[in-house]
mmCIF file of C-alpha atoms and ligand atoms in Angstrom:
data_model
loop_
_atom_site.group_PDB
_atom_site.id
_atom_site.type_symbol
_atom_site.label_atom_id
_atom_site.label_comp_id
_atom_site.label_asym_id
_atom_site.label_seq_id
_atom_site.Cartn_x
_atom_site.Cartn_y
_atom_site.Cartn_z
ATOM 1 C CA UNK A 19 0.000 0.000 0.000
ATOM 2 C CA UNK A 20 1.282 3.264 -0.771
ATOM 3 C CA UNK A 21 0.352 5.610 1.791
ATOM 4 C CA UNK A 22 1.446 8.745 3.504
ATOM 5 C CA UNK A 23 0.358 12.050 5.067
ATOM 6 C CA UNK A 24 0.450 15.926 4.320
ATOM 7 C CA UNK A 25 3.577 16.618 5.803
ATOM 8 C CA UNK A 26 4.757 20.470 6.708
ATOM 9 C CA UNK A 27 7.574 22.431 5.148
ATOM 10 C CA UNK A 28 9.616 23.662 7.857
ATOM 11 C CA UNK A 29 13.123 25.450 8.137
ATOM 12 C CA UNK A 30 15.826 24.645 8.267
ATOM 13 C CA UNK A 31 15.563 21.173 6.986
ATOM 14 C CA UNK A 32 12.014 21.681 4.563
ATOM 15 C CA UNK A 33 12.096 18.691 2.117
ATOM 16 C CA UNK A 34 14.942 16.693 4.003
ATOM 17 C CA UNK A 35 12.416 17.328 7.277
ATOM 18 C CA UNK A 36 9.381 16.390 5.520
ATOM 19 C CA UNK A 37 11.285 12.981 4.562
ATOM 20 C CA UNK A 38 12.324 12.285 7.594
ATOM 21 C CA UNK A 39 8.502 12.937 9.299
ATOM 22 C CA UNK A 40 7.457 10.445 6.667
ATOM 23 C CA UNK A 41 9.657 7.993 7.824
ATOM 24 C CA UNK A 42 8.506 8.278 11.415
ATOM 25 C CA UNK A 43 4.953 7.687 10.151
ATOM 26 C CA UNK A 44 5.871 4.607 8.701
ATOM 27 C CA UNK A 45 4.456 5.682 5.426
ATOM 28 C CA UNK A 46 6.097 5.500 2.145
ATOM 29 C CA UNK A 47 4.179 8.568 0.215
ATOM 30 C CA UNK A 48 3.611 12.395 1.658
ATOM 31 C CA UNK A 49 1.731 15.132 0.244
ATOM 32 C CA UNK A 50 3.333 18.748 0.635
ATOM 33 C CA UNK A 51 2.496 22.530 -0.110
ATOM 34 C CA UNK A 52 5.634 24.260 -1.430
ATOM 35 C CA UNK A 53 4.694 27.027 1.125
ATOM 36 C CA UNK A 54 1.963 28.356 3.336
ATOM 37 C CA UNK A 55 -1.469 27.025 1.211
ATOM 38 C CA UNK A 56 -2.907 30.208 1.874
ATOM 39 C CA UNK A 57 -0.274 32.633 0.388
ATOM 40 C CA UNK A 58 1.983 32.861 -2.889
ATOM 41 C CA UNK A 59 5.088 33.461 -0.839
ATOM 42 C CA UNK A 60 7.614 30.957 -1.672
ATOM 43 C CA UNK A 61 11.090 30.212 -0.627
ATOM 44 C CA UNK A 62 13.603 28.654 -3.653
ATOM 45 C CA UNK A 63 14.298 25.303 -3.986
ATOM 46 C CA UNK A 64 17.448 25.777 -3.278
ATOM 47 C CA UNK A 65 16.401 25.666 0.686
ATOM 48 C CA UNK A 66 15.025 22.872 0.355
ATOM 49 C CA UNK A 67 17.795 21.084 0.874
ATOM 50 C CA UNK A 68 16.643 18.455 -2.100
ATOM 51 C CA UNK A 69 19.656 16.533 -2.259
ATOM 52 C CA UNK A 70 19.969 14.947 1.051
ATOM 53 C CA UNK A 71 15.832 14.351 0.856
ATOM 54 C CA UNK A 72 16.322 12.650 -2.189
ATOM 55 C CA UNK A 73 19.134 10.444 -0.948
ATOM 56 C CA UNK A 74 17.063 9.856 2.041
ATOM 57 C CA UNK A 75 14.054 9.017 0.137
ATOM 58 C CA UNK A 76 16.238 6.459 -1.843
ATOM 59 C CA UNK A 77 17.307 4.763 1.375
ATOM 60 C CA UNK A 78 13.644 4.402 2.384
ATOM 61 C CA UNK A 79 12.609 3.282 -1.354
ATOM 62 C CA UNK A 80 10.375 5.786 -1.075
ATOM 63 C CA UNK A 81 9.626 6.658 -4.904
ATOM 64 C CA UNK A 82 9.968 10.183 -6.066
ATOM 65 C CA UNK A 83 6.240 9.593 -7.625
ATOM 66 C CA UNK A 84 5.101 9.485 -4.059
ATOM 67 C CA UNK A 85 6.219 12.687 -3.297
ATOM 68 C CA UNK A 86 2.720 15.145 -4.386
ATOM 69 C CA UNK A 87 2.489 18.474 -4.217
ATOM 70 C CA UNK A 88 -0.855 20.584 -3.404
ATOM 71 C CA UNK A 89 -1.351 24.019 -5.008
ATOM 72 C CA UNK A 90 -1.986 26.759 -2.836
ATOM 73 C CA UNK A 91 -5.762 26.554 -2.300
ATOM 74 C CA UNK A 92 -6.220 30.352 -2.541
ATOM 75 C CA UNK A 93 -5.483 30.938 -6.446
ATOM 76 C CA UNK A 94 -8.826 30.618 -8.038
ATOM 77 C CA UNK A 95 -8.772 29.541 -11.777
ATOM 78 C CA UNK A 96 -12.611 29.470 -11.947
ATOM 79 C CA UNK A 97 -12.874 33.087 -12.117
ATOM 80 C CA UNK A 98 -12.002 35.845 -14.462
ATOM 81 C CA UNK A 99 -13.945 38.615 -13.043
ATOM 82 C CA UNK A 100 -10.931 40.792 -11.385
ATOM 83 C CA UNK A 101 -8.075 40.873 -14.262
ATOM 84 C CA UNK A 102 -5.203 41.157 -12.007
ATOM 85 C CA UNK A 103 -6.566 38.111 -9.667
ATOM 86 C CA UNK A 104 -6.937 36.562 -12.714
ATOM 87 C CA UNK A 105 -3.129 37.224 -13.506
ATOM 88 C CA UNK A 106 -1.529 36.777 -10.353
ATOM 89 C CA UNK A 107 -3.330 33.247 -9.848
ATOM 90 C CA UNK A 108 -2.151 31.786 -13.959
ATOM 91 C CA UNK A 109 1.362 33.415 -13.045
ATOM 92 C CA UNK A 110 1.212 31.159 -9.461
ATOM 93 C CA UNK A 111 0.259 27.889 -11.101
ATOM 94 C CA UNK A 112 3.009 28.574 -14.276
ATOM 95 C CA UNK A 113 5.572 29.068 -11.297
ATOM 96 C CA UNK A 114 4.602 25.790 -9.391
ATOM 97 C CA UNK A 115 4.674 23.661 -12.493
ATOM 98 C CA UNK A 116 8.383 24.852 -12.862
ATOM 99 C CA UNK A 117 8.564 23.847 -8.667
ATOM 100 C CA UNK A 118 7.213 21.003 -9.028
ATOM 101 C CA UNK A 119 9.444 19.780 -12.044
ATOM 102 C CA UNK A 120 12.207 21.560 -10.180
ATOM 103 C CA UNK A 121 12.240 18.939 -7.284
ATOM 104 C CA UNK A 122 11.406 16.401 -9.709
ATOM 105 C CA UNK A 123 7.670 15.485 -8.794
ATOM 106 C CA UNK A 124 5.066 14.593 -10.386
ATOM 107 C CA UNK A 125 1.687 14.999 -9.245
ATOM 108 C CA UNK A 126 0.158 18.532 -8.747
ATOM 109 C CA UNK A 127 -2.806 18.454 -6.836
ATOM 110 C CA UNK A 128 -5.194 21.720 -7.723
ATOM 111 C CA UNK A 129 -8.735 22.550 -6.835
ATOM 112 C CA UNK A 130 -10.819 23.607 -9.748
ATOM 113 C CA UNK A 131 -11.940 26.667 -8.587
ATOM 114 C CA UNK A 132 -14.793 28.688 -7.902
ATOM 115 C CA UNK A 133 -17.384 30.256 -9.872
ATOM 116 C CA UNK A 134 -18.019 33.429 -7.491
ATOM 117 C CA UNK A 135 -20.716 35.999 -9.188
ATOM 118 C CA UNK A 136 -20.373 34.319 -12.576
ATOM 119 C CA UNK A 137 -22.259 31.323 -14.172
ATOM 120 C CA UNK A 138 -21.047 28.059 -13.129
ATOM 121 C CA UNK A 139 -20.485 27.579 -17.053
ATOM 122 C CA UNK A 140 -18.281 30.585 -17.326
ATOM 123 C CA UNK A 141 -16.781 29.136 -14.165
ATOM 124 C CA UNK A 142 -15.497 26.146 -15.864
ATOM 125 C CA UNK A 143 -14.744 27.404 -19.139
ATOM 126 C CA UNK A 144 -12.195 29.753 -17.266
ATOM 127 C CA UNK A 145 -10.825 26.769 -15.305
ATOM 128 C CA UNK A 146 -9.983 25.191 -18.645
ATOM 129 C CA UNK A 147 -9.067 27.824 -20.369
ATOM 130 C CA UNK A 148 -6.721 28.516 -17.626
ATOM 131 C CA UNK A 149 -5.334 25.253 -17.695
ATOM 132 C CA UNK A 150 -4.912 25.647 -21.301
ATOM 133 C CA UNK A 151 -2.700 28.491 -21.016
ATOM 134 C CA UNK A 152 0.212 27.265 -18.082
ATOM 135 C CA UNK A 153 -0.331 23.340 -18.914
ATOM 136 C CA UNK A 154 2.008 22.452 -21.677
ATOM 137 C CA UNK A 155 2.780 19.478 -23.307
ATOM 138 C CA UNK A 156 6.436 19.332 -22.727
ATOM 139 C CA UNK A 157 6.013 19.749 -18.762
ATOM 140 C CA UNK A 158 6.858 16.495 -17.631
ATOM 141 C CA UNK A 159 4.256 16.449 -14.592
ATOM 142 C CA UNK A 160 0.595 16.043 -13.984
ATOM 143 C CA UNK A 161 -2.229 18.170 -12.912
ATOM 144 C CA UNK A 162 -4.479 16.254 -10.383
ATOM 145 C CA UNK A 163 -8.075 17.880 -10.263
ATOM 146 C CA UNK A 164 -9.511 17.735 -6.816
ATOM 147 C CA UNK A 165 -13.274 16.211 -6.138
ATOM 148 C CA UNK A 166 -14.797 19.332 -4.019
ATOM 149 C CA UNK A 167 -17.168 19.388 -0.974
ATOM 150 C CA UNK A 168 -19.371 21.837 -3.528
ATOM 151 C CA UNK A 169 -19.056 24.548 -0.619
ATOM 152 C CA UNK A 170 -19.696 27.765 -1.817
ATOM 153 C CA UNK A 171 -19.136 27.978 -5.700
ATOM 154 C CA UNK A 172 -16.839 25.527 -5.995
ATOM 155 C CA UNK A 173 -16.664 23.559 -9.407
ATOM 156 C CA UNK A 174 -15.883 19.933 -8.964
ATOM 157 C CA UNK A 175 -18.489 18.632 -6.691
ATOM 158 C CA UNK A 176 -19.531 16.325 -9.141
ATOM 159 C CA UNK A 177 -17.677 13.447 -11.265
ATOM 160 C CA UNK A 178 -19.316 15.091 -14.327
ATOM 161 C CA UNK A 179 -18.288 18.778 -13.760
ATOM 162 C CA UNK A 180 -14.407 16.971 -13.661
ATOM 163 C CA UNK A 181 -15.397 15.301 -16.583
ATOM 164 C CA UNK A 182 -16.034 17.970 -18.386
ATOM 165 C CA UNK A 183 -12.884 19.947 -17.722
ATOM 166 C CA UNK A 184 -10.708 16.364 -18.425
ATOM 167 C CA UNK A 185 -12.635 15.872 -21.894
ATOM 168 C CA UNK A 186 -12.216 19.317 -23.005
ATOM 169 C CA UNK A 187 -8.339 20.611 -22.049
ATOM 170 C CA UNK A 188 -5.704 20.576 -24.821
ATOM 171 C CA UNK A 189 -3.451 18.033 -23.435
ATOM 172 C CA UNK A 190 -5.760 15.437 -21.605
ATOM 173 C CA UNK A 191 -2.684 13.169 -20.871
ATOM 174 C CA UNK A 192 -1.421 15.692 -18.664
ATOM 175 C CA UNK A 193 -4.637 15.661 -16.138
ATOM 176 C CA UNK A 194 -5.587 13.059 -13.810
ATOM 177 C CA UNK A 195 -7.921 12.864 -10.768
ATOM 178 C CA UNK A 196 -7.277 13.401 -6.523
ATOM 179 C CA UNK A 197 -10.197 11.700 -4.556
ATOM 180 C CA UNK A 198 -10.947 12.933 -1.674
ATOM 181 C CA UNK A 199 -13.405 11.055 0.671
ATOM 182 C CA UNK A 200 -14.567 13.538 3.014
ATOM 183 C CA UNK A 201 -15.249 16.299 0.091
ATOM 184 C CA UNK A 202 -17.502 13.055 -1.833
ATOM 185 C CA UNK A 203 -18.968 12.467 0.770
ATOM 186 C CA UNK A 204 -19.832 15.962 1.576
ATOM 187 C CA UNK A 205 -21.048 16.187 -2.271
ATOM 188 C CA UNK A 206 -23.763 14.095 -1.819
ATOM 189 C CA UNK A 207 -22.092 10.656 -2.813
ATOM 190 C CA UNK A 208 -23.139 7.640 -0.532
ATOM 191 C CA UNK A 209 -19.590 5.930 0.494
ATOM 192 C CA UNK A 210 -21.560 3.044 2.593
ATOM 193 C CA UNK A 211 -22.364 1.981 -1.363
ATOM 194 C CA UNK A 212 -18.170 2.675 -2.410
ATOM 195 C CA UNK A 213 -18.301 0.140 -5.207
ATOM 196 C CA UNK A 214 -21.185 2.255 -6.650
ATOM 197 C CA UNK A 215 -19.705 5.184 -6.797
ATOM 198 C CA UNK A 216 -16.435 3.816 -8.321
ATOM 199 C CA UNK A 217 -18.309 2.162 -10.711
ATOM 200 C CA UNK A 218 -20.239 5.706 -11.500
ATOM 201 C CA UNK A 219 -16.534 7.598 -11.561
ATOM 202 C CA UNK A 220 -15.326 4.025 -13.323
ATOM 203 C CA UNK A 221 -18.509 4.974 -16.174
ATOM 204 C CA UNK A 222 -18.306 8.831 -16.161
ATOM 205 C CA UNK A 223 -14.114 8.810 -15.797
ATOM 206 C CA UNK A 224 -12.381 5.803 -16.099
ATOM 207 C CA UNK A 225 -11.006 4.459 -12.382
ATOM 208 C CA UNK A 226 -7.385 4.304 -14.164
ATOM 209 C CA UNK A 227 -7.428 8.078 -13.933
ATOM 210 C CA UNK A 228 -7.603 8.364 -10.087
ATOM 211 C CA UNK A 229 -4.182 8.524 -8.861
ATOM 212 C CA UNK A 230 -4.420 10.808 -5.833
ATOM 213 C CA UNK A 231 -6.921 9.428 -2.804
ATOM 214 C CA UNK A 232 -7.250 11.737 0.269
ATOM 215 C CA UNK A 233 -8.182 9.431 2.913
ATOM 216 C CA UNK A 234 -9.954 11.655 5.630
ATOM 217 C CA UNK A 235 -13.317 11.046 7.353
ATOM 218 C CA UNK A 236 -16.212 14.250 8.040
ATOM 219 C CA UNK A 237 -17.063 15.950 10.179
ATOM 220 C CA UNK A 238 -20.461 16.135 8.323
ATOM 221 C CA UNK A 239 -23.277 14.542 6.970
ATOM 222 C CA UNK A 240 -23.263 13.094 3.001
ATOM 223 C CA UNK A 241 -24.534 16.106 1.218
ATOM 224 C CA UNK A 242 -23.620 18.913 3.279
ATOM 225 C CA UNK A 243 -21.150 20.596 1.273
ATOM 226 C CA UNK A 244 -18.880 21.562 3.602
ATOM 227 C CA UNK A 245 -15.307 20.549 3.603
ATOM 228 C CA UNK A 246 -14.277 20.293 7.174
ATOM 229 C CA UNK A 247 -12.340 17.068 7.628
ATOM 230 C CA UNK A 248 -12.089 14.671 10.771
ATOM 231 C CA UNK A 249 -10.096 12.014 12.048
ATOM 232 C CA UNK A 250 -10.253 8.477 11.248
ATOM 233 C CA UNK A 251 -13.114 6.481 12.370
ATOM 234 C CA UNK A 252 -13.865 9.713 14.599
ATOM 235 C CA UNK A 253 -16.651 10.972 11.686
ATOM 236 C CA UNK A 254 -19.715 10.323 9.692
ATOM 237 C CA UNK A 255 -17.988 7.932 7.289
ATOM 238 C CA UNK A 256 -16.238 5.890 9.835
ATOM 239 C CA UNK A 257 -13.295 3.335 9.789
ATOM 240 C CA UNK A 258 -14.942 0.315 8.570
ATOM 241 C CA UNK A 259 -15.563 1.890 4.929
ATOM 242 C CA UNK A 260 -12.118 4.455 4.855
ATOM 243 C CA UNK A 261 -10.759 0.948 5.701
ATOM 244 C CA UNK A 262 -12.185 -0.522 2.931
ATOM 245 C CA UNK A 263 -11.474 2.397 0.571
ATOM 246 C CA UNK A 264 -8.000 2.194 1.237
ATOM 247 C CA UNK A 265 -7.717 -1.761 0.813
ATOM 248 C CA UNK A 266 -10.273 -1.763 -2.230
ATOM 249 C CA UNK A 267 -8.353 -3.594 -4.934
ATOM 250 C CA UNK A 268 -9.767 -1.322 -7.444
ATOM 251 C CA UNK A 269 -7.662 1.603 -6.298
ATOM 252 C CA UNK A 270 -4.430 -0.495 -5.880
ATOM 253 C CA UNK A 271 -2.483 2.199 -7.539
ATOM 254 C CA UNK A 272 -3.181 5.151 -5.894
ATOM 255 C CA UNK A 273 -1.214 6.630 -3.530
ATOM 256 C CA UNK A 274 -3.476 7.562 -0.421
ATOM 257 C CA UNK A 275 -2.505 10.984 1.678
ATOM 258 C CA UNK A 276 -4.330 11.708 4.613
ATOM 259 C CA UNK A 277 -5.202 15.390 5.463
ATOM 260 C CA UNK A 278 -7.245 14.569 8.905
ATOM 261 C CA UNK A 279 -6.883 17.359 11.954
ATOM 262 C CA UNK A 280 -4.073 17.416 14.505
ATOM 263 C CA UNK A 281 -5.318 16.208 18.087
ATOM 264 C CA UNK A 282 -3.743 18.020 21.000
ATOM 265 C CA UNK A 283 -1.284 20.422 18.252
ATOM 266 C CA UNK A 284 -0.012 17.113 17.786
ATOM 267 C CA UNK A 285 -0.270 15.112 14.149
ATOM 268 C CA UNK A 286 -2.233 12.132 14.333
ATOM 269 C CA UNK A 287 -0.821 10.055 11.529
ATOM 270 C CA UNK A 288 1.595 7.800 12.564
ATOM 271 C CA UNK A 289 -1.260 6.252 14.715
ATOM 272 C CA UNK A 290 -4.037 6.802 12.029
ATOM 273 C CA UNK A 291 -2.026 5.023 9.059
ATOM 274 C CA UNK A 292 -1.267 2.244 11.206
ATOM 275 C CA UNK A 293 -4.940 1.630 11.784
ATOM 276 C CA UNK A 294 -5.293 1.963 8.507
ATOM 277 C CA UNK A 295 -2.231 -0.388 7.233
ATOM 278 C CA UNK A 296 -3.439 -2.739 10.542
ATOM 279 C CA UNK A 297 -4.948 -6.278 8.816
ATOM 280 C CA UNK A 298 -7.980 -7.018 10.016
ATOM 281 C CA UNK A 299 -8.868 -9.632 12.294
HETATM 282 FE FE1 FE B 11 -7.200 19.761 -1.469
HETATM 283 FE FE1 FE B 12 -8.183 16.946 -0.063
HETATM 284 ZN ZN1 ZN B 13 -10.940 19.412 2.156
#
């Protein structure tokens, strides 16, 4: 099983730190933001001390694949109402591509965006359109697109919206799917019927295409549409299906992150993915 956490970018050690947290998890995948996810301000790469983390990550045969990097959840490529927004958010994403291909990564997780005051059409045209303009052929990465919660405006909350965008960018090789079980869950799909839903995805998508799961549980009801993610087996989903999720042979090759709370300022996940690794008896 391939399965890690989001891990924190810290000085002085950043990348070599977030290996080494990883390690202590027992996990053999991590999930990281190149910086705060709720700014633009980055430090260069060449803090990161990338070296000695990839050495490390060798030692560990922890694959460089396995290694994902969010996007900052704050640019918004759903909407082109404010110009300079607009700008500053296509000029973020071009700039994390060249990150991400910098530290030699792969996956590039990225929520669709929101539609704000326009159409939820116009919302998604300017997604792909977006996409269209930074995403290019020769960038040897690929652009995971996020199932949402649906809260607010947000584009994504159902398998057909990502559809859409995947059927209708330039360079559809390039794009590939991050499922996240609270946010389906909070979109209205019914995870006590999993093999239903994959088979919906499996219909709509193609299962292949998933290659990102975020394995957290909610803190709300299916439907609610509201994104606020709890602790394994301590929310409305529960352990006995995340369990299942993250054993179900159908999703074999996807590397599961889990983005559940910290309990007491202290990260759960060493515990949590060794519930989740645990066979059952
Ligand atoms: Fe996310
Ligand atoms: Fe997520
Ligand atoms: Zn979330």
């Amino acid at each position: 099983m391939i399965i890690g956490s989001h891990v924190s970018l810290k000085a002085p050690d950043y990348l070599l730190g977030a290996i080494e947290e990883t390690i202590s998890y027992n996990a053999n995948a991590l999930m990281i933001y190149t910086g705060a996810p709720q700014n633009t301000i980055r430090k260069p790469i060449s803090q990161f001390k990338l070296d000695e983390a990839k050495s490390l990550m060798d030692k560990h045969n922890i694959d460089i694949k396995n290694l994902v990097v969010h996007a900052p959840y704050i640019i918004n490529l759903g909407n082109k109402v404010n110009p300079r927004t607009r700008e500053i958010a296509l000029e973020f994403l071009e700039k994390e591509i060249n990150r991400v291909i910098e530290i030699g990564a792969f996956y590039l997780v990225i929520h669709p965006g929101s539609h704000v005051s326009q159409t939820k059409e116009e919302g998604i045209q300017a997604i792909i359109e977006a996409l269209n303009l930074v995403v290019k052929k020769e960038h040897n990465i690929m652009i995971l697109l996020e199932t949402m919660a649906g809260k607010g405006t947000e584009i994504g909350r159902t398998f057909e919206e990502i559809k859409y965008i995947l059927e209708n960018v330039e360079n559809p090789d390039k794009y590939g799917v991050c499922l996240d079980t609270c946010h389906i869950n909070d979109a209205g799909y019914d995870l006590t019927k999993f093999d239903d839903v994959l088979d919906e995805f499996d219909r709509l998508i193609g299962i292949e295409r998933i290659k990102v799961v975020h394995v957290n549980d909610s803190k709300n009801p299916m439907g609610a549409q509201k994104d606020r993610h709890e602790n394994i087996g301590k929310g409305t989903i529960g352990f006995d299906i995340l369990y299942s999720i993250v054993h179900n042979e159908r999703l074999k090759h996807t590397i599961k992150i889990l983005e559940t709370p910290w309990v007491d300022n202290k990260p759960p996940y060493k515990e949590e993915i060794a519930l989740l690794k645990a066979a059952k008896n």
